[in-house]
Coordinates of C-alpha atoms and ligand atoms in Angstrom, one line a residue:
M13 CA 79.0 -112.1 57.0
P14 CA 81.9 -111.0 58.3
K15 CA 81.9 -108.2 60.0
P16 CA 84.6 -105.8 58.7
Q17 CA 86.7 -105.4 62.1
F18 CA 87.1 -108.9 60.8
L19 CA 88.9 -108.8 58.0
T20 CA 93.0 -109.6 58.3
K21 CA 94.9 -106.6 56.0
T22 CA 96.0 -109.6 53.9
R23 CA 92.2 -110.1 52.5
R24 CA 91.5 -106.6 53.1
R25 CA 93.7 -106.6 49.9
W26 CA 92.6 -109.1 47.6
I27 CA 89.3 -108.1 48.7
G28 CA 90.1 -104.9 46.2
V29 CA 92.4 -107.3 43.9
G30 CA 89.1 -109.0 43.4
L31 CA 87.6 -105.8 43.1
M32 CA 88.9 -104.4 40.3
A33 CA 89.7 -106.9 38.5
A34 CA 85.3 -107.3 38.8
L35 CA 85.8 -103.8 37.2
I36 CA 88.0 -103.9 34.3
A37 CA 86.8 -107.0 33.4
P38 CA 83.7 -105.9 31.5
T39 CA 85.1 -103.5 30.4
L40 CA 87.6 -105.7 28.2
L41 CA 85.1 -107.8 27.6
L42 CA 82.7 -105.8 25.8
S43 CA 85.3 -103.5 24.0
P44 CA 85.7 -104.8 21.0
L45 CA 81.5 -103.9 20.9
P46 CA 79.5 -100.8 20.4
S47 CA 80.3 -98.6 24.4
A48 CA 78.7 -96.1 25.9
H49 CA 79.9 -93.6 23.7
A50 CA 80.6 -95.1 20.4
K51 CA 76.7 -95.1 21.4
D52 CA 76.8 -91.4 21.0
L53 CA 78.0 -90.9 18.1
E54 CA 74.5 -91.5 16.3
L55 CA 71.9 -89.7 16.3
N56 CA 68.3 -90.5 15.6
L57 CA 66.2 -88.0 14.2
Y58 CA 62.5 -87.3 14.1
S59 CA 61.7 -84.3 11.7
A60 CA 58.6 -83.6 9.2
R61 CA 61.3 -82.0 7.0
H62 CA 62.0 -83.4 3.7
Y63 CA 64.5 -81.4 1.9
S64 CA 67.1 -82.9 -0.2
S65 CA 69.9 -80.1 0.5
D66 CA 69.1 -80.9 4.6
Q67 CA 70.8 -83.9 4.0
E68 CA 73.8 -82.2 2.5
L69 CA 73.5 -80.5 6.0
Y70 CA 73.7 -83.2 7.8
D71 CA 76.4 -84.6 6.7
A72 CA 78.0 -82.2 6.6
F73 CA 77.7 -82.1 10.4
T74 CA 78.8 -86.2 10.5
K75 CA 81.6 -85.2 8.8
Q76 CA 82.6 -82.1 11.0
T77 CA 81.3 -84.8 14.5
G78 CA 81.6 -88.0 13.0
I79 CA 78.2 -88.6 14.7
K80 CA 76.2 -90.5 11.9
I81 CA 72.1 -89.7 11.5
N82 CA 69.0 -91.7 11.1
Q83 CA 66.8 -90.1 10.2
I84 CA 62.9 -90.6 11.0
Q85 CA 60.4 -89.3 8.6
A86 CA 56.6 -88.2 9.3
G87 CA 54.1 -85.9 9.0
D88 CA 54.5 -83.0 12.4
E89 CA 51.1 -84.6 13.6
A90 CA 52.3 -88.5 12.5
L91 CA 55.8 -87.4 14.5
L92 CA 54.8 -86.0 17.9
E93 CA 51.4 -89.1 18.0
R94 CA 54.4 -91.7 17.4
I95 CA 57.1 -90.6 20.0
K96 CA 54.0 -90.1 21.8
S97 CA 52.9 -93.8 21.9
E98 CA 57.2 -94.9 22.0
G99 CA 56.9 -93.2 25.9
K100 CA 60.6 -94.1 27.4
A101 CA 61.5 -96.2 24.8
S102 CA 61.6 -94.1 22.3
P103 CA 64.6 -93.7 19.6
A104 CA 63.7 -90.4 19.0
D105 CA 66.9 -88.0 19.6
V106 CA 65.3 -84.1 18.9
I107 CA 62.3 -83.5 17.1
L108 CA 62.0 -80.8 14.6
L109 CA 58.7 -79.0 13.9
A110 CA 56.6 -76.9 12.4
D111 CA 55.4 -73.7 14.0
A112 CA 55.1 -72.3 17.4
A113 CA 52.0 -73.8 17.4
R114 CA 53.2 -77.9 17.2
L115 CA 56.8 -76.9 19.2
W116 CA 54.6 -75.3 22.1
K117 CA 52.1 -78.3 22.1
A118 CA 55.1 -81.0 22.5
Q119 CA 56.9 -79.0 25.7
H120 CA 52.8 -78.9 27.0
E121 CA 52.7 -82.7 26.7
G122 CA 56.5 -82.8 27.9
L123 CA 58.4 -84.4 24.7
F124 CA 61.2 -82.5 25.5
Q125 CA 64.0 -82.1 28.1
P126 CA 65.8 -78.8 29.1
V127 CA 68.9 -78.0 27.5
Q128 CA 71.5 -76.1 29.0
S129 CA 74.2 -74.4 25.9
A130 CA 74.7 -70.8 26.1
I131 CA 75.9 -70.8 22.2
L132 CA 71.8 -71.7 21.3
R133 CA 70.7 -69.7 24.8
N134 CA 73.5 -66.5 23.1
S135 CA 72.7 -67.3 18.3
V136 CA 68.9 -68.2 19.2
P137 CA 66.8 -64.8 20.0
A138 CA 64.7 -64.7 22.9
A139 CA 61.9 -64.1 21.7
F140 CA 62.7 -68.0 19.7
Q141 CA 63.3 -70.0 22.5
S142 CA 61.4 -71.6 25.5
E143 CA 64.3 -70.9 27.3
T144 CA 65.7 -74.1 27.5
L145 CA 63.4 -76.6 26.3
W146 CA 63.5 -75.8 22.4
F147 CA 65.0 -73.7 19.8
G148 CA 63.9 -71.5 16.2
F149 CA 65.8 -72.1 13.7
T150 CA 63.8 -70.6 11.2
T151 CA 60.9 -68.2 11.0
R152 CA 58.2 -67.6 8.3
A153 CA 55.8 -64.3 7.7
R154 CA 52.0 -65.4 7.3
I155 CA 51.0 -63.3 4.7
I156 CA 47.4 -61.9 2.8
V157 CA 47.6 -62.6 -0.7
F158 CA 45.3 -60.9 -3.3
D159 CA 43.6 -60.9 -6.8
K160 CA 44.9 -57.2 -8.3
S161 CA 41.6 -56.8 -10.8
K162 CA 39.4 -57.6 -7.2
I163 CA 40.5 -55.8 -4.5
S164 CA 42.8 -53.3 -3.9
P165 CA 45.2 -52.7 -1.7
E166 CA 44.1 -50.1 0.7
Q167 CA 41.4 -52.9 1.6
I168 CA 43.4 -55.4 3.6
R169 CA 46.2 -53.4 5.4
L170 CA 45.9 -55.2 8.4
Y171 CA 44.6 -58.8 9.5
D172 CA 41.4 -57.4 11.5
D173 CA 40.4 -55.9 7.3
L174 CA 39.9 -59.4 6.7
A175 CA 37.0 -59.5 9.2
N176 CA 34.9 -56.3 7.1
P177 CA 31.7 -57.6 6.2
A178 CA 33.3 -55.8 2.2
L179 CA 35.1 -58.6 1.9
K180 CA 31.7 -61.3 2.0
G181 CA 32.2 -63.9 0.3
K182 CA 35.9 -63.4 -0.6
V183 CA 38.4 -64.8 1.6
C184 CA 40.0 -68.2 1.3
T185 CA 42.4 -69.9 4.7
R186 CA 42.9 -73.1 5.3
S187 CA 41.2 -74.7 8.2
G188 CA 41.3 -72.8 11.5
T189 CA 42.5 -75.9 13.9
H190 CA 45.3 -75.6 12.1
P191 CA 48.3 -75.1 13.9
Y192 CA 49.0 -72.0 11.6
M193 CA 45.3 -70.4 12.2
L194 CA 46.3 -70.8 15.8
S195 CA 48.9 -69.0 16.0
L196 CA 47.9 -66.2 13.9
L197 CA 44.5 -65.9 16.2
A198 CA 47.2 -67.0 19.5
S199 CA 49.3 -63.6 18.3
I200 CA 45.5 -61.4 17.7
I201 CA 44.8 -62.0 21.6
A202 CA 48.6 -61.8 22.4
H203 CA 47.6 -57.9 21.0
Q204 CA 43.6 -57.2 21.7
G205 CA 42.6 -59.8 24.0
E206 CA 40.6 -62.7 23.9
Q207 CA 36.5 -61.2 22.8
K208 CA 38.2 -59.1 19.9
A209 CA 39.7 -62.2 18.4
E210 CA 36.2 -64.2 18.6
A211 CA 34.8 -61.6 16.9
W212 CA 38.0 -61.5 14.3
A213 CA 37.6 -65.2 14.1
R214 CA 33.1 -65.0 13.6
G215 CA 33.9 -61.6 10.9
V216 CA 36.9 -64.1 9.3
V217 CA 33.8 -67.3 8.4
A218 CA 31.5 -65.3 7.8
N219 CA 33.6 -64.1 4.9
L220 CA 34.9 -67.2 3.7
A221 CA 34.7 -67.5 -0.2
R222 CA 33.9 -71.3 0.4
T223 CA 34.8 -74.5 3.8
P224 CA 38.2 -74.3 4.9
R225 CA 39.8 -77.7 2.6
G226 CA 43.9 -77.8 1.6
G227 CA 47.2 -76.2 2.5
D228 CA 48.1 -72.9 2.4
T229 CA 49.2 -73.3 -1.3
D230 CA 45.4 -74.4 -2.1
Q231 CA 44.1 -70.8 -0.5
I232 CA 47.1 -69.2 -3.2
K233 CA 45.5 -71.7 -6.1
G234 CA 42.0 -70.8 -4.8
V235 CA 43.5 -67.0 -5.7
I236 CA 45.1 -67.4 -8.8
S237 CA 41.6 -69.8 -9.8
G238 CA 39.5 -66.7 -8.9
E239 CA 37.0 -68.8 -6.6
C240 CA 38.8 -66.2 -3.8
A241 CA 39.8 -62.7 -3.9
V242 CA 42.2 -62.7 -0.9
A243 CA 44.2 -65.6 0.6
L244 CA 45.9 -66.1 4.0
T245 CA 49.4 -67.6 3.8
N246 CA 53.0 -68.9 4.7
S247 CA 55.1 -66.4 2.7
Y248 CA 57.1 -69.3 1.9
Y249 CA 54.6 -71.4 0.1
L250 CA 54.4 -68.4 -1.9
V251 CA 57.6 -68.3 -2.3
R252 CA 57.7 -71.9 -3.3
L253 CA 55.7 -71.3 -6.3
L254 CA 57.5 -68.6 -8.0
K255 CA 59.8 -70.8 -8.4
S256 CA 57.8 -73.4 -9.9
P257 CA 59.4 -75.2 -12.4
K258 CA 56.0 -74.5 -14.0
A259 CA 55.8 -71.8 -15.8
E260 CA 52.2 -71.2 -15.9
E261 CA 52.2 -71.7 -11.5
R262 CA 55.1 -68.9 -11.5
E263 CA 53.4 -66.2 -14.1
A264 CA 50.3 -67.2 -12.0
A265 CA 52.7 -66.5 -8.2
A266 CA 53.8 -63.4 -9.9
K267 CA 50.4 -61.5 -11.0
L268 CA 49.5 -61.6 -7.3
G269 CA 49.2 -59.3 -4.8
V270 CA 51.0 -59.3 -1.8
I271 CA 50.2 -57.3 2.1
W272 CA 52.8 -57.8 5.0
P273 CA 49.7 -57.1 7.3
N274 CA 49.6 -54.7 10.1
Q275 CA 52.5 -52.7 9.0
G276 CA 51.5 -49.7 10.9
S277 CA 50.8 -51.2 13.7
T278 CA 51.8 -54.7 16.1
G279 CA 54.0 -56.0 12.7
T280 CA 53.4 -58.9 10.3
H281 CA 52.8 -62.2 12.3
I282 CA 56.1 -64.5 12.5
N283 CA 56.7 -67.7 13.2
V284 CA 58.7 -70.2 13.5
S285 CA 60.5 -74.0 13.0
G286 CA 62.4 -75.8 15.7
G287 CA 63.3 -78.5 17.5
G288 CA 64.4 -79.6 21.1
V289 CA 66.5 -82.5 22.6
A290 CA 63.7 -85.2 23.0
R291 CA 62.3 -86.5 26.9
Y292 CA 64.0 -89.4 26.5
A293 CA 66.5 -89.5 23.9
P294 CA 69.2 -92.2 23.9
N295 CA 72.5 -89.5 22.6
P296 CA 71.8 -86.3 24.3
D297 CA 74.4 -85.5 24.0
S298 CA 75.0 -85.4 19.7
A299 CA 71.6 -84.5 19.9
K300 CA 72.7 -81.4 22.0
K301 CA 75.3 -80.9 19.0
F302 CA 73.2 -81.3 16.5
L303 CA 70.8 -77.8 17.8
E304 CA 74.3 -76.2 18.3
F305 CA 75.1 -76.8 14.7
L306 CA 71.6 -75.2 13.2
A307 CA 72.3 -72.4 14.8
S308 CA 75.5 -72.1 13.4
P309 CA 75.9 -69.6 10.8
A310 CA 76.7 -71.8 7.3
A311 CA 73.2 -74.0 8.1
Q312 CA 71.3 -71.3 9.1
A313 CA 71.6 -70.1 5.7
Q314 CA 71.3 -73.2 3.6
F315 CA 68.6 -74.5 6.7
A316 CA 65.9 -71.5 5.9
N317 CA 66.9 -70.8 2.4
A318 CA 65.7 -74.8 1.9
N319 CA 62.0 -74.2 2.7
N320 CA 62.4 -70.2 1.7
E321 CA 62.6 -68.8 5.1
W322 CA 64.6 -66.7 7.3
P323 CA 67.6 -67.3 9.1
V324 CA 67.0 -66.9 12.9
V325 CA 70.4 -66.3 13.8
A326 CA 71.3 -62.3 13.2
K327 CA 73.2 -61.4 9.9
V328 CA 73.3 -64.7 8.8
A329 CA 72.8 -63.7 4.9
I330 CA 71.2 -65.8 2.2
N331 CA 70.2 -66.0 -0.8
N332 CA 67.1 -65.9 -2.6
P333 CA 65.4 -64.2 -5.0
E334 CA 62.1 -64.9 -4.9
L335 CA 61.7 -63.8 -1.0
H336 CA 63.7 -60.7 -0.8
G337 CA 61.9 -59.8 -3.6
L338 CA 58.9 -59.9 -1.5
G339 CA 60.5 -56.8 0.1
T340 CA 61.9 -55.8 3.5
F341 CA 58.8 -55.9 6.4
K342 CA 58.0 -55.0 10.1
A343 CA 57.9 -58.2 11.6
E344 CA 55.7 -58.7 14.6
K345 CA 57.7 -58.7 18.0
L346 CA 55.6 -61.8 20.4
S347 CA 57.6 -64.4 21.7
V348 CA 56.9 -67.3 20.1
A349 CA 56.2 -68.1 24.6
A350 CA 53.1 -66.5 24.2
I351 CA 51.6 -67.9 21.4
G352 CA 51.8 -71.0 22.9
Q353 CA 50.7 -69.3 25.7
H354 CA 47.3 -68.3 23.9
Q355 CA 47.3 -71.9 21.5
P356 CA 44.3 -73.5 24.2
T357 CA 42.2 -70.2 24.4
A358 CA 42.4 -70.3 20.2
A359 CA 41.4 -73.9 20.2
R360 CA 38.2 -72.5 22.0
I361 CA 37.8 -69.8 19.8
I362 CA 38.2 -71.2 17.1
D363 CA 35.4 -74.2 17.7
R364 CA 33.0 -71.8 19.1
S365 CA 33.1 -69.1 15.7
G366 CA 32.9 -72.8 13.8
W367 CA 35.9 -72.3 11.5
K368 CA 36.6 -75.4 10.3
Ligands
FE416 FE1 53.7 -75.4 6.7

């Protein structure tokens, strides 16, 4: 290999021309094929949501940005497992999950990459984002429904009341190991400490009307059927029943008593659904644009309405008479980060208290 000082000016010029040609030629040859830039005009969305109105929203995003959305739909847990097993080869760009417990889990397992976005940072309230890794887009409340013929509302003003021995054999919940229960328990740990939270969990287990089975809708239906007198549920499951195409479900749901727990103290437990950019996203720019789109006012209203939730962005109005019909309430002021932080302790308490 000749040293540079032996090269004549002419030879250097020819080497320069050769290098230029080498750089330009592949670009010319590849130009009819998708370039790295064109690849950014699609987005692989891993989502547990399956609402028909979401498709309209995704179409609006494609129209606005030219970015095509490929949806991979599965349950939250299945999505997380899939992304983990795909590893660095995962085509996932955006991961959407329900509940801070799952978002925290995905964060903890390193499935997200940071997003620097002034739009997201400023439009999503600080309590509903993990700074850069994920952002909440809708909120839901964990409420209590009860049979008015068996329980008076004064008996269940607080989550704590569900552990009162007066409710022995009357309480229904889904499994304590489910993210919705873990997050509620994490919030109780944050407000009252581990010891009181464990006493509460043991108290609720002692009051259960039956071994936990099914989802929140099954607990509401347990109250309707008379198997339970009181049940815990996320707010949107009740609203879904209030809007059921089956008249008997609508009528039965309308007869239930509804409690916004902890109005005189910490406020009703609030959780989020949200998402972030996948760690190995092949299209990170598209992913960021999509998250910013979800934080826009029009998308916020539609995204929240699809699952009878509330938008996270302040002043975005929703048109949902059944949800409005449940009234207003004082919401818990706890950051989703705190809910995440207490997940391991919550899981240990659930285990120790035998909340199957
Ligand atoms: Fe749910």
